[in-house]
C-alpha positions as YAML, in Angstrom:
chain: A
units: angstrom
residues:
- id: 1
  name: UNK
  ca: [25.05, -8.56, -25.23]
- id: 2
  name: UNK
  ca: [23.41, -7.95, -28.59]
- id: 3
  name: UNK
  ca: [22.60, -11.61, -29.15]
- id: 4
  name: UNK
  ca: [20.99, -11.88, -25.72]
- id: 5
  name: UNK
  ca: [18.89, -8.78, -26.36]
- id: 6
  name: UNK
  ca: [17.76, -10.05, -29.77]
- id: 7
  name: UNK
  ca: [16.63, -13.34, -28.25]
- id: 8
  name: UNK
  ca: [14.93, -11.49, -25.39]
- id: 9
  name: UNK
  ca: [13.14, -9.21, -27.90]
- id: 10
  name: UNK
  ca: [11.92, -12.16, -29.94]
- id: 11
  name: UNK
  ca: [10.45, -13.80, -26.83]
- id: 12
  name: UNK
  ca: [8.79, -10.52, -25.80]
- id: 13
  name: UNK
  ca: [7.27, -9.98, -29.28]
- id: 14
  name: UNK
  ca: [6.01, -13.57, -29.38]
- id: 15
  name: UNK
  ca: [4.33, -13.25, -25.99]
- id: 16
  name: UNK
  ca: [2.82, -9.85, -26.85]
- id: 17
  name: UNK
  ca: [1.39, -11.31, -30.07]
- id: 18
  name: UNK
  ca: [-0.16, -14.20, -28.11]
- id: 19
  name: UNK
  ca: [-1.71, -11.71, -25.69]
- id: 20
  name: UNK
  ca: [-2.95, -9.56, -28.58]
- id: 21
  name: UNK
  ca: [-4.58, -12.59, -30.16]
- id: 22
  name: UNK
  ca: [-6.31, -13.37, -26.86]
- id: 23
  name: UNK
  ca: [-7.49, -9.76, -26.66]
- id: 24
  name: UNK
  ca: [-8.91, -9.90, -30.18]
- id: 25
  name: UNK
  ca: [-10.78, -13.10, -29.40]
- id: 26
  name: UNK
  ca: [-12.09, -11.91, -26.04]
- id: 27
  name: UNK
  ca: [-13.24, -8.49, -27.29]
- id: 28
  name: UNK
  ca: [-14.55, -10.01, -30.53]
- id: 29
  name: UNK
  ca: [-12.67, -7.57, -32.74]
- id: 30
  name: UNK
  ca: [-13.74, -8.04, -36.38]
- id: 31
  name: UNK
  ca: [-11.36, -9.92, -38.69]
- id: 32
  name: UNK
  ca: [-10.82, -6.88, -40.91]
- id: 33
  name: UNK
  ca: [-9.57, -4.73, -37.99]
- id: 34
  name: UNK
  ca: [-7.28, -7.34, -36.43]
- id: 35
  name: UNK
  ca: [-4.27, -6.75, -38.73]
- id: 36
  name: UNK
  ca: [-4.32, -3.05, -37.84]
- id: 37
  name: UNK
  ca: [-4.42, -3.88, -34.11]
- id: 38
  name: UNK
  ca: [-1.50, -6.30, -34.45]
- id: 39
  name: UNK
  ca: [0.51, -3.84, -36.56]
- id: 40
  name: UNK
  ca: [-0.01, -0.98, -34.12]
- id: 41
  name: UNK
  ca: [0.93, -3.03, -31.06]
- id: 42
  name: UNK
  ca: [3.97, -4.57, -32.79]
- id: 43
  name: UNK
  ca: [5.26, -1.17, -33.91]
- id: 44
  name: UNK
  ca: [4.86, 0.28, -30.42]
- id: 45
  name: UNK
  ca: [6.57, -2.69, -28.74]
- id: 46
  name: UNK
  ca: [9.41, -2.56, -31.29]
- id: 47
  name: UNK
  ca: [9.95, 1.14, -30.57]
- id: 48
  name: UNK
  ca: [9.99, 0.37, -26.84]
- id: 49
  name: UNK
  ca: [12.52, -2.46, -27.31]
- id: 50
  name: UNK
  ca: [14.77, -0.36, -29.56]
- id: 51
  name: UNK
  ca: [14.78, 2.56, -27.14]
- id: 52
  name: UNK
  ca: [15.61, 0.28, -24.23]
- id: 53
  name: UNK
  ca: [18.44, -1.32, -26.25]
- id: 54
  name: UNK
  ca: [19.86, 2.12, -27.05]
- id: 55
  name: UNK
  ca: [19.59, 3.15, -23.42]
- id: 56
  name: UNK
  ca: [21.38, 0.01, -22.23]
- id: 57
  name: UNK
  ca: [24.07, 0.22, -24.91]
- id: 58
  name: UNK
  ca: [25.00, 3.86, -24.37]
- id: 59
  name: UNK
  ca: [24.76, 4.01, -20.60]
...
């Protein structure tokens, strides 16, 4: 179960990062603000994935 969820999380994070890159290019976000955008989105998605893993594990 854990291995499957880790692989699933890696795929989700990869796809979210691709979408974030597309967003940065489309909205023409300056280069100096892009790392902050990526960091914020990655932290929020990681929190979401961890909370869903905890919910699945303890339910």
